[in-house]
Tab-separated table of C-alpha atoms in Angstrom:
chain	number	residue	atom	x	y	z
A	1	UNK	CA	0.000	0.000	0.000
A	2	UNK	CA	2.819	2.400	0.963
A	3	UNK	CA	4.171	1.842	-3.061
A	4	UNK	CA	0.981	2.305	-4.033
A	5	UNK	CA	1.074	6.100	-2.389
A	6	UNK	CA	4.499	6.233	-3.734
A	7	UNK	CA	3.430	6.280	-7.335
A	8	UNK	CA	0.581	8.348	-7.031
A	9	UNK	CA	2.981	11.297	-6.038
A	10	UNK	CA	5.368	10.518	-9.177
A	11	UNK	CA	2.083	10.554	-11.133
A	12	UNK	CA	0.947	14.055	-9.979
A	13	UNK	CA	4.675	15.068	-10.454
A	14	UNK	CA	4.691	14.915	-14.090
A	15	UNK	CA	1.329	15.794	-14.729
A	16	UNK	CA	2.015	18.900	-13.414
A	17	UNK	CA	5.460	19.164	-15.532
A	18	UNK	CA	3.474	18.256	-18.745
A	19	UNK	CA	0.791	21.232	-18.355
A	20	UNK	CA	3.947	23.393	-17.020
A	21	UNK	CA	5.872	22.453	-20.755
A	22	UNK	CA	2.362	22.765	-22.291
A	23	UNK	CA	1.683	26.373	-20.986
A	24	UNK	CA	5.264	27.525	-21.952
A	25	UNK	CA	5.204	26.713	-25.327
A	26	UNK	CA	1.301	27.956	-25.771
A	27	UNK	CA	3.020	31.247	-24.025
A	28	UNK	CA	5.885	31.049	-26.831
A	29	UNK	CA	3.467	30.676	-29.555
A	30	UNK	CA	1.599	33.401	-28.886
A	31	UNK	CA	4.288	35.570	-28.010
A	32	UNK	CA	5.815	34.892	-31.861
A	33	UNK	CA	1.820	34.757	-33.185
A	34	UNK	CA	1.605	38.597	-31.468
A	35	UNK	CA	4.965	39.698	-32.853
A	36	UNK	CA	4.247	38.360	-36.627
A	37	UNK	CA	0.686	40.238	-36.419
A	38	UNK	CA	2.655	43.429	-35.219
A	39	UNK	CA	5.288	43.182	-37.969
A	40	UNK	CA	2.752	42.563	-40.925
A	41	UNK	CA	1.061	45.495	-39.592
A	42	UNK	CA	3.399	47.937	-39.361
A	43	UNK	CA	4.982	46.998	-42.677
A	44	UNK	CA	1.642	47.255	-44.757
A	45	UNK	CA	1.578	50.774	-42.589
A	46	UNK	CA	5.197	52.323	-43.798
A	47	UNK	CA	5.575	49.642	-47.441
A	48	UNK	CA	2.362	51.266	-49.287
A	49	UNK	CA	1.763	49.124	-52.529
A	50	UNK	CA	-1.122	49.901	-54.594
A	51	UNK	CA	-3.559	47.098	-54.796
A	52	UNK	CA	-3.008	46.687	-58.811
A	53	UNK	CA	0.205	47.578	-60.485
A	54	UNK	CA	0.495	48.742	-63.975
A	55	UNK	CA	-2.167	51.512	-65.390
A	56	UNK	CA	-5.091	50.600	-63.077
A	57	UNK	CA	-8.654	51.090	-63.388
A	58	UNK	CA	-10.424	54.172	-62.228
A	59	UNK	CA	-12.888	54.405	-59.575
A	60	UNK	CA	-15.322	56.860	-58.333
A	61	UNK	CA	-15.593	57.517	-54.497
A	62	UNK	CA	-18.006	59.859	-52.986
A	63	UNK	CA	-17.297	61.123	-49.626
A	64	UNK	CA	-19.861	62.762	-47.310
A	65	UNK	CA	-19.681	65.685	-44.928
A	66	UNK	CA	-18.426	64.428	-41.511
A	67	UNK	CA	-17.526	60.735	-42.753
A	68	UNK	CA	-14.768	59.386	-40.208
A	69	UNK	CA	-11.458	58.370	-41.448
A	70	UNK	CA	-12.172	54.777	-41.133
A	71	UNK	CA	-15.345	54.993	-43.021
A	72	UNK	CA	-13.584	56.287	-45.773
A	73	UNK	CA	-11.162	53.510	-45.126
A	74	UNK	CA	-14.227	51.187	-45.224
A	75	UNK	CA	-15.403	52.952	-48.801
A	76	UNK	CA	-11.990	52.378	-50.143
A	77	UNK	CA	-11.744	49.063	-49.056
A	78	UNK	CA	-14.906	48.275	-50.750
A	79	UNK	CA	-14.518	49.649	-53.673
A	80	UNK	CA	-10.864	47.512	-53.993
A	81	UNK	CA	-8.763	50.468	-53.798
A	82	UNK	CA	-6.986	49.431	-50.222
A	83	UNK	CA	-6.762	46.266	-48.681
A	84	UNK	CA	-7.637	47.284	-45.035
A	85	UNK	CA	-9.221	50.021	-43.881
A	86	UNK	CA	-7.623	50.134	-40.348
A	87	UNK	CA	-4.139	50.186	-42.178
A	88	UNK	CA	-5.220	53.509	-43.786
A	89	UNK	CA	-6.459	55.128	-40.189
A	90	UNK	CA	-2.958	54.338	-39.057
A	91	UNK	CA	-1.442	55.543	-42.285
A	92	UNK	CA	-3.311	58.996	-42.166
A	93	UNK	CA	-2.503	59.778	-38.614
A	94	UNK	CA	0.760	59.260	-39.741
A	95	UNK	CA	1.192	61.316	-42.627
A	96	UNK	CA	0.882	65.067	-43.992
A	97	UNK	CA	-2.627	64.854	-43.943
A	98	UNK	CA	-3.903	64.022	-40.770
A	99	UNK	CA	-7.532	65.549	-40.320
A	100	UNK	CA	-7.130	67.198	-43.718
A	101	UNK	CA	-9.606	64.932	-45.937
A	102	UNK	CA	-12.492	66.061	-47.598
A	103	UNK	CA	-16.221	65.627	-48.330
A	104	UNK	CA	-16.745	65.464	-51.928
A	105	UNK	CA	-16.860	63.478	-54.950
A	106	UNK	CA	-13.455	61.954	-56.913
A	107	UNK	CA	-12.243	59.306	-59.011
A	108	UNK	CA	-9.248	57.503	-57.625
A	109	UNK	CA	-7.232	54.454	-59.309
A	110	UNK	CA	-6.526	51.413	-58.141
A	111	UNK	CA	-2.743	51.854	-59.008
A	112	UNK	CA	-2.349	54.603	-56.585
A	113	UNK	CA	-0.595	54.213	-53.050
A	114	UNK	CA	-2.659	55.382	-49.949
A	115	UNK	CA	-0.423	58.366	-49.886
A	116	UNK	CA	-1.496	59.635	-53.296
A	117	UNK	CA	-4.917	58.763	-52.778
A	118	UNK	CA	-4.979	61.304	-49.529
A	119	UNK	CA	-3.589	63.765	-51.253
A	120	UNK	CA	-6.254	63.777	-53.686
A	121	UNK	CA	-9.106	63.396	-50.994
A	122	UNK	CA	-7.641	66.468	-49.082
A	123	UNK	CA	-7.637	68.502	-52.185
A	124	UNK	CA	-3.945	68.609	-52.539
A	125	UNK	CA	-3.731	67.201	-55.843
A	126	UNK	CA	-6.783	67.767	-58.073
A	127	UNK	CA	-5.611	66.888	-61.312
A	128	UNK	CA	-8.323	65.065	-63.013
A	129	UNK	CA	-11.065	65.351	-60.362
A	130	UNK	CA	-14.616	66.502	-60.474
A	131	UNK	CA	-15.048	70.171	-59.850
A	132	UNK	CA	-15.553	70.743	-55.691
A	133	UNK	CA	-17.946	72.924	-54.605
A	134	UNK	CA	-16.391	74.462	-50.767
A	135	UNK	CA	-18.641	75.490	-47.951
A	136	UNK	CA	-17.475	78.656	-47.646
A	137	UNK	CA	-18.536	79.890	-50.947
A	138	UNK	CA	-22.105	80.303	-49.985
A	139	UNK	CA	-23.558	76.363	-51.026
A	140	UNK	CA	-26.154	74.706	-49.120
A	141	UNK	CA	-26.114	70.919	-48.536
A	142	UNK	CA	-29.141	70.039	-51.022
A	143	UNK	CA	-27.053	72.589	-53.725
A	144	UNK	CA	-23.575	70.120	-52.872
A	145	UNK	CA	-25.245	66.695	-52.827
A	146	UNK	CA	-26.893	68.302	-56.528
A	147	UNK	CA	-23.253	68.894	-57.220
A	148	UNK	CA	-22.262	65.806	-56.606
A	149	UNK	CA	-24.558	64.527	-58.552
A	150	UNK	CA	-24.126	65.464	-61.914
A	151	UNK	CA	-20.445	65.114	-61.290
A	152	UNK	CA	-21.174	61.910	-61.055
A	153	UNK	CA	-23.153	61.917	-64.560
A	154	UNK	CA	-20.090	63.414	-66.026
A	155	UNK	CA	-17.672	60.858	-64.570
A	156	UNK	CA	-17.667	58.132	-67.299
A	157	UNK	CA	-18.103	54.325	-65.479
A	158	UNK	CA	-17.435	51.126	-66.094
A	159	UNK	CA	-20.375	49.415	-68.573
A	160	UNK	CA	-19.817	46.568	-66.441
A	161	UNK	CA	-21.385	48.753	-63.279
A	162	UNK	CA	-24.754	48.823	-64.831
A	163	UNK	CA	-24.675	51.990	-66.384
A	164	UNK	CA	-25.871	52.276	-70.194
A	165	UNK	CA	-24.386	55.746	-71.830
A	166	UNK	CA	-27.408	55.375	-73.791
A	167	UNK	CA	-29.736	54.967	-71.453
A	168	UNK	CA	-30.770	51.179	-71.731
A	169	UNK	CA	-31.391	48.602	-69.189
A	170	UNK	CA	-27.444	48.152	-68.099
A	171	UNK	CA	-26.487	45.004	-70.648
A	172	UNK	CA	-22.970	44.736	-70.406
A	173	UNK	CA	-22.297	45.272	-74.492
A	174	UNK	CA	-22.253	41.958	-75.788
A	175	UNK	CA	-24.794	42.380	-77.557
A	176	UNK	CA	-22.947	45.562	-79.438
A	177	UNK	CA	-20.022	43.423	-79.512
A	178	UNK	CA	-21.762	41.044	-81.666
A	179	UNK	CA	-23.377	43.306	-83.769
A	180	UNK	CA	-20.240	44.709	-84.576
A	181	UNK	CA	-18.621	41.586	-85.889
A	182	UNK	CA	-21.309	40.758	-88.409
């Protein structure tokens, strides 16, 4: 009986060394999973690379009066011209034009770093935008959102979008493709 007591001890003994070893290299794993996260973070922060490469494709973004940087992170994110929308917080608090963007309507490319893109939504570099109506030259909000609206007419899209120059139903040109080769 007195072995039998004996054993039990040596049992406990490296039970509690296995879970000891276990925890340690759970703790080391996360340690390297927190540190890999933080790297690829702060390198998709400071390494901007457009999300295409090459010429691009254009793409309209319409920004509203009091939209939050993230939201407009969130727009450009969904429209495929970032790849995350926290990254571009980060990246705007960072740069030259921290709490300098603007309501409005443009037409950025998907070959254009973060950096260029904020230039252009903070009015620095308006070189093939829309015309922008301020606030201090008089406009009301229904006479800006009007605007922005037939800047948006003028801004030619994608057929693909839905959007018929002619006015049709939104086919996607195939069937103008086709007549065309008979």
């Amino acid at each position: 009986m007195a072995n039998r007591m004996r054993d039990d001890g040596h049992g406990v003994a490296i039970a509690g060394g296995f879970f000891r070893i276990l925890l340690y290299v759970c703790v080391i794993f996360a340690i390297i999973y927190v540190g890999k996260t933080a790297y690829s973070f702060g390198y998709d922060i400071f390494n901007q690379v457009p999300v295409s490469q090459g010429e691009g494709k254009d793409v309209t973004v319409v920004v509203k009066d009091g939209t939050s940087v993230y939201k407009i992170g969130k727009i450009l994110k969904n429209k495929g011209l970032i790849d995350d929308a926290k990254v571009f917080v980060v990246q705007e608090k960072l740069s030259n034009y921290k709490d300098k963007l603007q309501a409005g309507t443009y037409i950025l490319n998907t070959s254009q770093t973060a950096d260029e893109m904020m230039a252009i939504l903070a009015r620095e570099n308006t070189e093939g935008q829309p015309e922008q109506e301020d606030k201090e030259e008089g406009g009301t909000k229904d006479e800006a959102d009007k605007t922005a609206d037939e800047n948006l007419e003028k801004v030619s899209q994608d057929p693909q979008d839905g959007d018929d120059p002619q006015g049709g139903e939104g086919d996607s040109g195939e069937e103008g493709a086709e007549e065309g080769q008979e």
